[in-house]
Amino acid sequence: MATLQEPAAPASDRSYWGNVWHAVKSTAVGMGITFRYLWTKPFTTQYPDERLPVDGRYRGIHYLEQDLCIYCQACAKACPVDCIDMGAQRHGKELEWEFFSIDYQKCMFCELCVYPCPKDCIHMGEQYSLVTEDKSDFLLELTSWQGLTEEQKLRIAEAEAAKAAKKAAAAKAKAAKEAAEAAAEPAEPEEGKE
Amino acid sequence: MSAALPPAAAAPQGNGLTELLGGLLPDGLPFWALALTGAVVSFAIIFAFIAVLAMFATWLERKVAGHIQVRYGPMRTGAWHGWAQALADGVKLLIKEDLVLTSADKPLFKLAPMVVLSTALAAFVALPFGPNAIVADLDLGIYFIIAISSITTFGVIMAGWGSNNKWSLYGAMREAAQVASYEIPLGLSLMMPVMYFGSLSLNHAGAMQSGWYGMHWYVFSDAFWIAIPSFALFFTAALAETKRAPFDLPESESELVAGFHTEYSGIRFAFFFMEEYAAMYLMSAVGTALWFGAWNFPGLSLLEGTVLHAPLAVAAFVTKSLLLVFVMMWVRWTVPRIRIDQVMALGYKYLTPLCLLMILLAASWEWVKAIAFGA
Amino acid sequence: MAETVSFFFFAAITIGCALLALLHRNVVNSAFSLLGTLLGLAGFYVMLGADFLAMTQVLIYAGGILVLIIFGLMLTQPDTNERRMGRILAAVAVVGTGALAFWEKIGVATWNAVEVAELGEPGGTVREIGLEFLRRDSWLLPFEFASIVLLAGLVGSVYIARRRFREEEL
């Protein structure tokens, strides 16, 4: 039969009044401590309004240095979850960007896309919160412009102009050469005729 | 005025409210109609007061909890420091679905929050907010408050049993054991000021502390060496009576989910919530009325007869009571919850004998004063 | 008018809750409905001008003894809480017989209630009660005797509770 055990006496050699004094004192000391903490400046930050700085190695949402990118697809090939997609048209040396998107429903921030980049133009950013009410918002566009910029157009125009000039020069040279040849030619046949 | 009236109708005996209503209502109304109107208006005022108080106190509690833990607490609802948080919570609780379990004891389950809240409301009847701002200046004010608030236990047990949930039942049984034990030291600790004032009426106690330009509070009186320990005893017993930490075993969330109100949602849960803050305020107000000079503060007597007198007196009383409510919150976020055997030991081995000792000292002091000064 | 209305109001509460306590199949619910009976009685005491008695009724019976009764019922086996109909009928029979036997007395008490209420002193009774209890030629001896009886009960219960531990220790 299970027997009721008398509860062991508390392992304290304090007297009755000692217990009373101890209780009052410890409560008072504790309340003093909490009162001090009540007036200290809170340690927390008001998150959406103020954000803690993130570490330099932090792997947040990517950012792309679009003007450096050469549309080599190295990052897209390196991505283990195939979340990078890009499209562009080449105009000689210039790229006409259509899109460079990362699907953050898939992305796991592994940083494997960063290493193979030959131009070091894709980086892991500092932004870490992506809050949205629509799933399609997770397909994030990283390009800051699409199509051709004025500068690019200018450069293309310059290149075309240079090409045209070169062509013209070449044509001119050819024409000159032809003219020279033509000038020299009649003698020869004549010589040949004779 | 006849004494043969129900308590509700007898409530507005001789206070400012009845006189005010008497002026507003047409002449020739029978007394019972006037008394009934007074009761309804008093109820409305008390209910509005408790609702606002509960909202303010929940906000304050969360701010105090936050800042003691070196964080902010609610900040985003409303423009300034999340002041509208309680408002948002209140609206949320009002529009939430009122769930009643199929296996619950439905009458008890539905009745319990009403019993709990109505006892808290009834006890406010005897609180003196100002010299004439008391709903019912009962001769037995303190005794009435203690008696009425003892029924709150009953509502809690009803909730625990009616929920048909083992956690709720455990919470209710702890509540029954704890509150039944702490009613003794609570009642005994109130005897010291009662002996000093020679009356159970809180209004009388307030009036007796108006001397010394409003500083003749019980804690500053000749019996201060009795008043201060007796207030400590009262406050400890009041914490246990209102189920506040470190005596929050009936609803200890780390063990019993939420104790006796685990199964409640929506407006019924809000009733329990309001009752907790109403009970906190009630105990703080009794402490203020008996130990800290009720509505008196230095300089109040200079305003006697002016328009400002009554509002300032009420404001002083409410402020002092809210300060004690703040102390209750401060204790909650300082002292960890104690075990049930420690609760019982504290109640029976420490508070009750110490209260009896203080009663002996207080009675002896009154006797010594009577002999020495012939008072 | 007000007296009559409140008398019947409290009478309805008291008797209704008492009947519920008697007839309800669940013992715990019966105990809960006793609250209404006790509060109704407190209302009667207030009507009779005995405010101290009313408050004591609420504090001791509703807040103390009833809580202990329910506590005891909750600690017992739940399956014994359902009462048999036969026992309820027996209880009704006992109360009915008692009521019939004392019909005359009950009737007298009921009809005198309104007159007594008019005799009641307005205002407090607590000072008079206190003085009566402590006056030598009044109720001092019974009062002290009652407190000694209660003290003996307390000491006895402590002794019984202690002895069980002692025996099992040996």
XYZ file of C-alpha atoms in Angstrom:
739
model
C 0.000 0.000 0.000
C 1.271 3.356 -0.930
C 1.839 5.443 2.095
C 1.541 9.135 2.452
C 4.895 10.661 3.126
C 5.128 13.592 5.402
C 6.606 16.374 3.299
C 10.231 16.889 4.155
C 10.964 20.026 6.077
C 12.353 22.738 3.813
C 16.114 22.741 3.812
C 16.377 26.112 5.417
C 17.700 27.067 8.801
C 15.916 30.384 8.715
C 13.591 31.158 11.566
C 9.979 32.255 11.129
C 10.869 35.927 11.323
C 13.900 35.249 9.179
C 11.577 33.926 6.483
C 9.370 36.993 6.748
C 12.385 39.283 6.530
C 13.829 37.321 3.639
C 10.562 37.472 1.685
C 10.141 41.205 2.223
C 13.766 41.950 1.435
C 14.000 39.824 -1.693
C 10.753 41.247 -3.058
C 11.956 44.775 -2.361
C 15.315 44.146 -4.038
C 13.635 42.556 -7.045
C 11.177 45.405 -7.384
C 14.043 47.861 -7.179
C 15.724 46.112 -10.079
C 12.593 46.025 -12.215
C 11.917 49.676 -11.407
C 15.363 50.570 -12.680
C 14.742 48.621 -15.855
C 11.373 50.329 -16.282
C 13.134 53.607 -17.038
C 15.969 52.334 -19.192
C 15.774 52.905 -22.904
C 14.197 49.906 -24.620
C 16.686 47.703 -26.386
C 14.327 46.735 -29.186
C 13.835 48.645 -32.443
C 10.550 49.581 -34.063
C 11.137 47.137 -36.886
C 9.433 48.334 -40.019
C 10.358 51.938 -39.246
C 13.912 51.368 -38.103
C 15.998 48.370 -39.059
C 19.088 46.915 -37.549
C 22.149 47.035 -39.844
C 22.849 43.645 -41.381
C 26.201 41.949 -41.612
C 28.318 42.488 -44.712
C 28.135 38.806 -45.572
C 24.382 38.722 -45.179
C 22.585 37.003 -48.042
C 19.522 39.090 -48.718
C 17.638 39.898 -51.871
C 19.992 40.206 -54.885
C 20.958 43.365 -56.618
C 22.297 43.521 -60.109
C 24.804 45.916 -61.635
C 22.972 45.956 -64.879
C 25.459 48.060 -66.821
C 28.198 45.518 -66.133
C 26.163 42.449 -66.934
C 27.036 40.799 -70.208
C 24.061 38.447 -70.437
C 26.292 35.406 -70.199
C 23.693 33.249 -68.304
C 26.419 31.948 -65.976
C 24.356 32.753 -62.864
C 21.211 31.181 -64.326
C 23.163 28.042 -65.139
C 24.680 27.943 -61.652
C 21.347 28.317 -59.872
C 20.385 24.971 -58.316
C 16.667 25.810 -58.250
C 16.472 27.530 -61.625
C 15.011 30.702 -60.334
C 16.960 33.158 -62.469
C 15.605 34.043 -65.864
C 16.783 36.729 -68.233
C 16.194 38.031 -71.701
C 18.009 40.572 -73.885
C 18.759 41.485 -77.458
C 22.272 42.118 -78.635
C 23.003 45.139 -80.721
C 26.638 44.705 -81.450
C 28.340 45.249 -78.173
C 25.251 46.813 -76.555
C 22.522 44.807 -74.839
C 18.874 45.665 -75.115
C 17.518 44.326 -71.813
C 14.082 42.790 -71.712
C 14.080 41.352 -68.196
C 16.272 39.829 -65.475
C 14.003 38.198 -62.906
C 14.485 36.046 -59.817
C 11.619 33.999 -58.432
C 11.860 34.361 -54.651
C 9.355 31.601 -54.124
C 12.162 29.317 -55.264
C 15.294 31.201 -54.303
C 17.000 29.881 -51.175
C 19.696 32.565 -50.949
C 22.535 30.071 -51.479
C 24.783 32.653 -53.135
C 25.830 30.119 -55.807
C 24.830 32.567 -58.523
C 27.330 35.127 -57.325
C 30.567 33.160 -57.748
C 30.481 32.235 -61.450
C 29.733 35.768 -62.612
C 32.668 36.823 -64.826
C 31.903 40.516 -64.381
C 31.082 40.334 -60.631
C 27.829 42.120 -61.279
C 25.279 40.120 -59.217
C 25.429 40.443 -55.420
C 23.479 39.384 -52.350
C 21.852 42.479 -50.896
C 20.875 43.626 -47.422
C 17.151 43.632 -47.819
C 15.565 40.628 -46.126
C 11.849 41.233 -45.849
C 9.635 40.500 -48.797
C 6.091 40.819 -47.570
C 3.259 40.756 -50.020
C -0.335 39.725 -50.368
C 0.123 38.301 -53.856
C 2.347 35.377 -54.785
C 3.164 36.874 -58.158
C 4.966 39.700 -56.358
C 7.670 37.215 -55.424
C 8.838 37.214 -59.044
C 11.142 40.147 -58.607
C 12.513 42.135 -61.556
C 16.137 43.112 -60.952
C 16.717 45.287 -63.979
C 16.470 48.986 -63.425
C 15.755 49.689 -67.075
C 14.452 47.793 -70.035
C 15.096 48.460 -73.662
C 17.816 50.769 -74.755
C 18.939 53.774 -72.803
C 19.654 57.063 -74.524
C 23.306 56.505 -73.807
C 23.201 53.090 -75.361
C 21.278 54.425 -78.308
C 23.913 57.116 -78.628
C 26.654 54.541 -78.410
C 24.898 52.330 -80.905
C 24.398 55.307 -83.160
C 28.049 56.203 -82.716
C 29.020 52.651 -83.397
C 26.772 52.560 -86.389
C 28.071 55.905 -87.504
C 31.602 54.710 -86.978
C 30.723 51.556 -88.821
C 29.061 53.567 -91.544
C 32.005 55.928 -91.642
C 34.314 52.988 -91.735
C 32.193 51.464 -94.419
C 32.125 54.726 -96.231
C 35.830 55.082 -95.759
C 36.259 51.554 -96.917
C 33.968 52.236 -99.845
C 35.781 55.423 -100.541
C 39.078 53.694 -100.292
C 37.737 50.974 -102.458
C 36.398 53.547 -104.869
C 39.708 55.381 -104.820
C 41.494 52.139 -105.299
C 39.137 51.227 -108.050
C 39.600 54.643 -109.533
C 43.340 54.278 -109.252
C 43.074 50.848 -110.705
C 40.805 52.198 -113.351
C 43.292 54.911 -114.076
C 46.129 52.455 -114.240
C 44.124 49.881 -116.081
C 43.780 51.504 -119.489
C 47.528 51.574 -119.888
C 47.889 48.004 -119.214
C 45.379 46.758 -121.670
C 46.763 49.124 -124.092
C 50.095 47.741 -123.258
C 48.547 44.426 -123.448
C 46.853 45.296 -126.679
C 49.953 46.494 -128.125
C -36.764 56.681 4.026
C -37.761 53.107 4.505
C -35.173 50.414 5.036
C -37.423 47.825 3.485
C -36.030 48.141 0.009
C -34.004 45.776 -2.142
C -30.275 46.571 -2.188
C -30.388 47.993 -5.683
C -33.158 50.400 -4.843
C -31.700 51.210 -1.443
C -28.426 52.060 -3.113
C -28.866 55.736 -3.913
C -29.713 56.675 -0.330
C -28.573 60.197 0.321
C -25.947 60.785 -2.311
C -25.474 63.589 -4.755
C -26.760 61.531 -7.638
C -30.231 61.026 -6.199
C -30.549 64.706 -5.412
C -29.414 65.566 -8.925
C -31.906 63.158 -10.447
C -34.618 64.448 -8.144
C -34.065 67.871 -9.652
C -34.111 66.576 -13.214
C -37.129 64.281 -13.006
C -40.687 65.618 -12.853
C -42.175 66.047 -9.398
C -44.689 63.640 -7.993
C -42.856 60.467 -8.960
C -43.046 57.733 -6.336
C -39.870 57.086 -4.404
C -39.304 53.691 -5.928
C -39.285 55.147 -9.444
C -36.679 57.676 -8.390
C -34.646 54.965 -6.662
C -34.880 52.699 -9.684
C -33.755 55.483 -12.013
C -30.895 56.209 -9.643
C -29.915 52.551 -9.656
C -29.975 52.363 -13.450
C -27.974 55.551 -13.859
C -25.471 54.413 -11.223
C -25.110 51.094 -12.987
C -24.509 52.817 -16.301
C -21.872 55.087 -14.781
C -20.085 52.213 -13.038
C -20.184 50.025 -16.118
C -18.804 52.782 -18.306
C -16.113 53.479 -15.733
C -15.095 49.815 -15.546
C -15.035 49.470 -19.336
C -12.795 52.506 -19.772
C -10.690 51.459 -16.811
C -10.196 47.942 -18.163
C -9.127 49.311 -21.524
C -6.698 51.759 -19.965
C -5.365 49.125 -17.580
C -4.716 46.558 -20.304
C -2.765 49.156 -22.230
C -0.878 50.175 -19.085
C -0.156 46.561 -18.195
C 1.357 45.893 -21.593
C 3.406 49.064 -21.481
C 4.650 48.297 -17.957
C 5.431 44.708 -18.933
C 7.250 45.931 -21.999
C 9.349 48.579 -20.351
C 10.286 46.352 -17.407
C 11.552 43.853 -19.968
C 13.394 46.685 -21.777
C 11.101 46.714 -24.797
C 8.347 49.056 -25.919
C 5.081 47.156 -25.715
C 2.318 48.118 -28.149
C 3.440 51.026 -30.336
C 1.647 50.871 -33.654
C -2.117 51.078 -32.998
C -3.056 54.700 -32.642
C -0.659 57.528 -33.138
C 0.946 57.855 -29.728
C 2.538 54.777 -28.085
C -0.192 52.417 -29.219
C -2.868 54.058 -27.100
C -5.648 52.585 -29.259
C -4.448 49.009 -28.802
C -7.013 48.256 -26.095
C -9.727 49.775 -28.269
C -8.768 47.510 -31.155
C -8.664 44.492 -28.837
C -12.065 45.404 -27.442
C -13.616 45.630 -30.888
C -11.967 42.337 -31.823
C -13.397 40.616 -28.737
C -16.855 42.036 -29.408
C -17.054 40.766 -32.963
C -15.424 37.387 -32.341
C -17.521 34.257 -32.485
C -19.014 33.276 -29.147
C -18.082 29.617 -28.904
C -19.969 27.297 -26.580
C -18.675 23.755 -26.367
C -21.146 20.976 -27.139
C -19.908 19.055 -24.106
C -20.056 22.075 -21.796
C -22.656 22.490 -19.082
C -24.366 25.231 -21.056
C -26.335 27.097 -18.361
C -23.320 27.225 -16.044
C -20.974 28.074 -18.893
C -23.123 31.001 -19.976
C -23.935 32.202 -16.483
C -20.378 32.215 -15.136
C -19.055 35.372 -16.857
C -22.183 37.251 -15.840
C -21.819 36.222 -12.195
C -18.142 37.192 -12.239
C -18.674 40.595 -13.812
C -21.821 41.513 -11.931
C -20.149 40.885 -8.570
C -17.319 43.183 -9.577
C -19.860 45.806 -10.648
C -21.819 45.429 -7.409
C -18.729 45.965 -5.288
C -18.068 49.331 -6.986
C -21.290 50.587 -5.433
C -19.582 51.166 -2.086
C -16.439 52.911 -3.364
C -16.109 56.555 -2.326
C -14.788 58.397 -5.363
C -15.187 61.727 -3.661
C -16.725 63.348 -0.577
C -20.228 62.919 -1.978
C -19.485 60.820 -5.040
C -20.457 57.416 -3.748
C -23.275 55.371 -5.187
C -24.334 53.971 -1.810
C -22.790 55.220 1.391
C -23.246 51.886 3.088
C -22.649 51.696 6.786
C -20.946 48.365 6.082
C -18.956 49.507 3.056
C -15.804 47.443 3.568
C -17.717 44.386 4.712
C -20.000 44.699 1.695
C -17.045 44.816 -0.707
C -15.388 41.792 0.875
C -18.647 39.837 0.896
C -19.579 40.646 -2.697
C -16.133 39.974 -4.087
C -16.147 36.565 -2.386
C -18.925 35.549 -4.819
C -16.503 36.115 -7.703
C -14.877 32.849 -6.672
C -18.207 31.244 -7.242
C -18.373 32.494 -10.811
C -14.868 31.221 -11.464
C -15.750 27.774 -10.144
C -18.873 27.831 -12.328
C -16.727 28.643 -15.353
C -14.256 25.904 -14.532
C -16.901 23.265 -13.974
C -19.133 24.387 -16.823
C -16.290 24.281 -19.368
C -15.959 20.512 -18.894
C -12.224 20.792 -19.446
C -9.616 19.387 -17.099
C -7.443 22.506 -17.227
C -10.432 24.698 -16.454
C -11.410 22.464 -13.573
C -7.905 22.514 -12.133
C -7.899 26.283 -12.389
C -11.267 26.503 -10.672
C -10.183 24.197 -7.841
C -7.011 26.191 -7.284
C -9.102 29.351 -7.280
C -11.474 27.892 -4.701
C -8.642 26.778 -2.422
C -6.663 29.969 -2.824
C -9.385 32.549 -2.504
C -11.169 30.790 0.348
C -7.846 30.828 2.224
C -6.898 34.413 1.483
C -10.274 35.845 2.416
C -9.250 35.394 6.035
C -6.062 37.518 5.980
C -7.758 39.993 3.630
C -10.616 40.525 6.049
C -8.324 40.577 9.074
C -5.884 43.050 7.509
C -8.766 45.478 6.955
C -9.486 45.427 10.686
C -6.540 47.696 11.545
C -7.839 50.766 9.682
C -11.376 49.872 10.730
C -10.277 50.003 14.373
C -8.487 53.287 13.763
C -11.466 54.935 12.048
C -14.050 53.215 14.218
C -16.285 52.571 11.227
C -16.798 50.147 8.370
C -17.924 52.943 6.068
C -15.376 53.919 3.427
C -16.911 57.359 3.115
C -16.402 57.881 6.836
C -12.794 56.693 6.559
C -12.203 59.186 3.757
C -13.728 62.033 5.727
C -11.608 61.160 8.772
C -8.400 61.440 6.742
C -9.082 64.995 5.557
C -7.291 66.706 8.454
C -3.812 68.245 8.398
C -4.647 70.094 5.164
C -5.396 66.777 3.477
C -2.378 64.814 4.668
C -3.851 63.072 7.708
C -3.740 59.740 5.906
C -3.727 56.521 7.878
C -0.138 55.798 6.800
C 0.954 59.201 8.140
C -1.118 59.053 11.308
C 0.076 58.276 14.830
C -0.514 54.598 14.018
C 1.780 54.634 10.963
C 3.869 51.819 12.428
C 0.740 49.670 12.312
C -0.526 51.096 9.039
C 2.528 50.278 6.935
C 2.864 46.552 7.817
C -0.895 46.135 7.725
C -0.962 47.636 4.239
C 1.735 45.171 3.155
C -0.401 42.329 4.528
C -3.520 43.712 2.864
C -1.793 44.187 -0.451
C -0.384 40.656 -0.468
C -3.781 39.192 0.378
C -5.404 41.423 -2.254
C -2.991 40.148 -4.900
C -3.989 36.585 -4.041
C -7.673 37.519 -3.943
C -7.530 39.097 -7.399
C -5.532 36.138 -8.795
C -2.646 38.382 -9.768
C 0.914 37.153 -10.107
C 2.681 35.789 -8.091
C -0.627 34.192 -7.077
C -2.034 33.625 -10.583
C -2.268 29.858 -10.182
C -5.946 29.656 -11.251
C -5.003 30.775 -14.755
C -1.289 29.971 -14.832
C -0.793 29.902 -18.587
C 2.376 27.805 -18.508
C 0.598 24.918 -16.783
C -3.151 25.204 -17.353
C -3.426 26.810 -20.817
C -5.494 29.686 -19.445
C -7.017 28.074 -16.355
C -10.701 28.593 -15.774
C -11.294 30.734 -18.885
C -9.567 28.390 -21.348
C -12.767 27.658 -23.253
C -14.135 31.187 -23.388
C -13.960 33.425 -26.404
C -15.325 36.699 -27.594
C -17.468 38.771 -25.294
C -17.569 36.161 -22.514
C -13.801 36.160 -22.334
C -13.918 39.955 -22.310
C -16.130 39.757 -19.222
C -13.486 37.749 -17.370
C -10.864 40.162 -18.548
C -12.845 43.183 -17.371
C -13.474 41.485 -14.051
C -9.764 40.979 -13.464
C -8.996 44.644 -13.964
C -12.110 45.729 -12.106
C -11.071 43.566 -9.148
C -7.555 44.989 -9.257
C -8.930 48.497 -9.253
C -11.405 47.607 -6.517
C -8.710 46.321 -4.167
C -6.467 49.282 -4.971
C -9.344 51.640 -4.302
C -10.061 50.016 -0.937
C -6.358 50.372 -0.103
C -6.445 54.006 -1.175
C -9.596 54.757 0.772
C -8.305 53.211 3.987
C -4.553 53.783 3.967
C -3.788 56.582 1.532
C -6.317 59.216 2.426
C -9.077 58.386 -0.093
C -9.731 61.558 -2.133
C -7.653 63.858 0.099
C -4.521 65.577 -1.062
C -2.748 68.703 0.217
C -4.638 71.808 -0.704
C -7.993 70.174 -1.395
C -9.565 71.843 1.636
C -8.714 75.261 0.163
C -11.033 74.535 -2.756
C -13.979 73.735 -0.485
C -17.164 75.101 -1.997
C -15.767 75.748 -5.453
C -16.687 73.934 -8.644
C -13.256 72.303 -8.791
C -13.579 70.576 -5.443
C -15.534 67.497 -6.479
C -13.755 66.798 -9.806
C -10.329 67.199 -8.217
C -11.285 64.928 -5.322
C -12.483 62.250 -7.737
C -9.357 62.697 -9.863
C -7.143 62.319 -6.778
C -8.909 59.147 -5.739
C -8.720 57.593 -9.194
C -5.069 58.587 -9.603
C -4.048 57.105 -6.268
C -5.938 53.909 -7.008
C -4.325 53.665 -10.438
C -0.920 54.082 -8.817
C -1.690 51.044 -6.662
C -2.870 49.204 -9.790
C 0.504 50.076 -11.294
C 2.223 48.600 -8.224
C 0.230 45.406 -8.762
C 1.512 45.255 -12.334
C 5.021 46.048 -11.143
C 4.847 43.125 -8.702
C 3.520 40.873 -11.446
C 6.521 41.519 -13.681
C 8.965 41.154 -10.798
C 7.986 38.169 -8.715
C 7.672 34.731 -10.324
C 4.640 32.567 -9.718
C 4.847 30.494 -6.540
C 3.772 26.912 -6.011
C 0.353 26.019 -4.595
C 1.834 24.697 -1.338
C 3.794 27.913 -0.970
C 0.605 29.876 -1.597
C -1.161 27.935 1.152
C 1.804 28.237 3.527
C 1.990 31.979 2.951
C -1.712 32.378 3.591
C -2.086 30.223 6.650
C 1.335 30.281 8.297
C 2.378 33.850 7.644
C -0.361 36.270 6.632
C -3.071 35.083 9.038
C -0.929 34.994 12.223
C 0.751 38.268 11.300
C -2.658 39.855 10.742
C -3.800 38.633 14.156
C -0.651 40.083 15.703
C -1.242 43.409 13.973
C -4.835 43.429 15.211
C -3.572 42.931 18.751
C -1.061 45.766 18.322
C -3.635 48.074 16.751
C -6.156 47.377 19.505
C -3.497 47.945 22.173
C -2.496 51.209 20.538
C -6.094 52.430 20.538
C -6.312 51.430 24.206
C -3.049 53.217 25.059
C -4.260 56.319 23.261
C -7.563 56.179 25.124
C -5.754 55.969 28.456
C -3.032 58.504 27.694
C -5.084 61.146 25.919
C -8.535 60.181 27.073
C -9.680 60.186 23.477
C -45.534 48.749 -3.245
C -41.741 48.541 -3.528
C -41.666 46.291 -0.479
C -44.219 43.905 -1.947
C -42.503 43.779 -5.330
C -39.092 43.129 -3.823
C -40.541 40.594 -1.399
C -42.008 38.540 -4.210
C -38.870 39.044 -6.298
C -36.644 37.610 -3.572
C -39.208 34.940 -2.736
C -39.249 33.808 -6.359
C -35.447 33.647 -6.468
C -35.164 31.832 -3.169
C -37.859 29.256 -3.785
C -37.045 28.777 -7.444
C -33.373 28.123 -6.770
C -34.217 25.910 -3.802
C -36.520 23.809 -5.989
C -33.839 23.629 -8.657
C -31.330 22.506 -6.033
C -33.737 19.828 -4.919
C -34.842 18.582 -8.317
C -31.793 18.896 -10.542
C -30.329 15.564 -11.556
C -26.745 16.737 -11.218
C -25.514 17.235 -7.660
C -22.983 19.894 -8.639
C -25.624 21.918 -10.451
C -27.840 21.610 -7.384
C -25.054 23.076 -5.297
C -24.606 25.906 -7.785
C -28.276 26.775 -7.695
C -28.071 27.050 -3.904
C -26.258 30.342 -4.555
C -29.523 31.894 -5.667
C -31.270 30.657 -2.523
C -28.606 32.106 -0.252
C -28.542 35.436 -2.085
C -32.328 35.604 -2.001
C -32.226 35.092 1.763
C -29.645 37.883 1.994
C -32.107 40.078 0.117
C -34.753 39.282 2.723
C -32.365 40.257 5.496
C -31.732 43.586 3.802
C -35.498 44.110 3.535
C -35.771 43.459 7.263
C -33.138 46.089 8.004
C -30.509 43.530 9.040
C -27.712 44.641 6.721
C -24.925 43.060 8.775
C -26.712 39.729 8.790
C -27.263 39.971 5.026
C -23.608 40.635 4.319
C -22.553 37.869 6.683
C -24.936 35.549 4.878
C -23.279 36.405 1.565
C -19.731 36.212 2.930
C -20.006 33.065 5.033
C -22.594 31.005 3.195
C -22.300 32.050 -0.449
C -18.609 32.881 -0.462
C -17.379 30.315 2.046
C -19.495 27.307 2.854
C -21.024 26.885 -0.592
C -17.586 27.048 -2.181
C -16.441 24.330 0.222
C -19.506 22.210 -0.615
C -18.796 22.497 -4.330
C -15.124 21.855 -3.724
C -16.053 18.668 -1.919
C -18.431 17.602 -4.702
C -15.843 18.227 -7.387
C -13.286 16.118 -5.565
C -15.632 13.140 -5.360
C -16.142 10.715 -8.239
C -17.923 12.388 -11.149
C -20.075 9.310 -11.937
C -21.753 9.519 -8.558
C -22.943 13.029 -9.328
C -26.014 11.846 -11.221
C -28.835 11.447 -8.809
C -31.550 8.862 -9.047
C -35.091 10.091 -9.506
C -36.216 8.076 -6.479
C -33.987 10.035 -4.172
C -35.299 13.297 -5.562
C -38.849 12.121 -4.948
C -37.890 11.122 -1.420
C -36.401 14.545 -0.813
C -39.567 16.198 -2.127
C -41.651 13.973 0.109
C -39.596 14.847 3.183
C -39.797 18.576 2.498
C -43.498 18.330 1.703
C -44.216 16.521 4.950
C -42.215 19.073 6.864
C -44.028 21.915 5.173
C -47.391 20.337 5.955
C -46.425 19.759 9.560
C -45.290 23.317 10.090
C -47.781 24.953 7.763
C -49.249 27.069 10.493
C -45.873 28.468 11.569
C -44.791 29.115 7.969
C -48.004 30.916 7.232
C -47.646 33.155 10.279
C -44.043 33.987 9.428
C -44.958 34.876 5.864
C -47.799 37.202 6.751
C -45.860 38.946 9.475
C -42.879 39.595 7.212
C -44.233 42.827 5.770
C -45.092 44.205 9.217
C -41.652 43.338 10.589
C -40.063 45.028 7.618
C -41.819 48.239 8.511
C -40.471 48.001 12.051
C -36.874 47.682 10.889
C -34.578 50.549 11.786
C -33.086 52.341 8.816
C -29.325 52.611 8.698
C -26.650 50.442 10.152
C -26.882 47.760 12.772
C -23.235 46.816 12.986
C -22.414 49.134 15.896
C -25.320 47.800 17.964
C -24.369 44.221 17.165
C -20.771 44.834 18.181
C -21.769 46.486 21.437
C -24.275 43.758 22.250
C -21.721 41.040 21.642
C -19.185 42.564 23.996
C -21.468 43.810 26.779
C -21.114 41.770 29.937
C -24.820 41.420 30.713
C -25.780 40.786 27.107
C -24.380 38.263 24.611
C -20.750 38.221 25.760
C -20.871 34.747 27.306
C -22.616 33.024 24.365
C -20.328 34.853 21.941
C -17.173 33.715 23.715
C -18.612 30.255 24.196
C -19.272 29.984 20.452
C -15.724 31.090 19.692
C -14.365 28.439 22.076
C -16.475 25.763 20.374
C -15.124 26.865 16.984
C -11.577 26.898 18.346
C -12.060 23.371 19.677
C -13.274 22.325 16.226
C -10.205 23.884 14.586
C -7.786 22.265 17.041
C -9.557 18.935 16.604
C -9.329 19.044 12.816
C -5.647 19.936 12.994
C -5.081 17.076 15.420
C -6.843 14.582 13.142
C -4.915 15.803 10.127
C -1.612 15.521 11.975
C -2.287 12.082 13.437
C -2.601 10.381 10.070
C 0.890 11.475 9.163
C 2.250 10.278 12.495
C 0.769 6.806 12.162
C 2.117 6.260 8.695
C 5.464 7.489 9.750
C 5.720 4.811 12.421
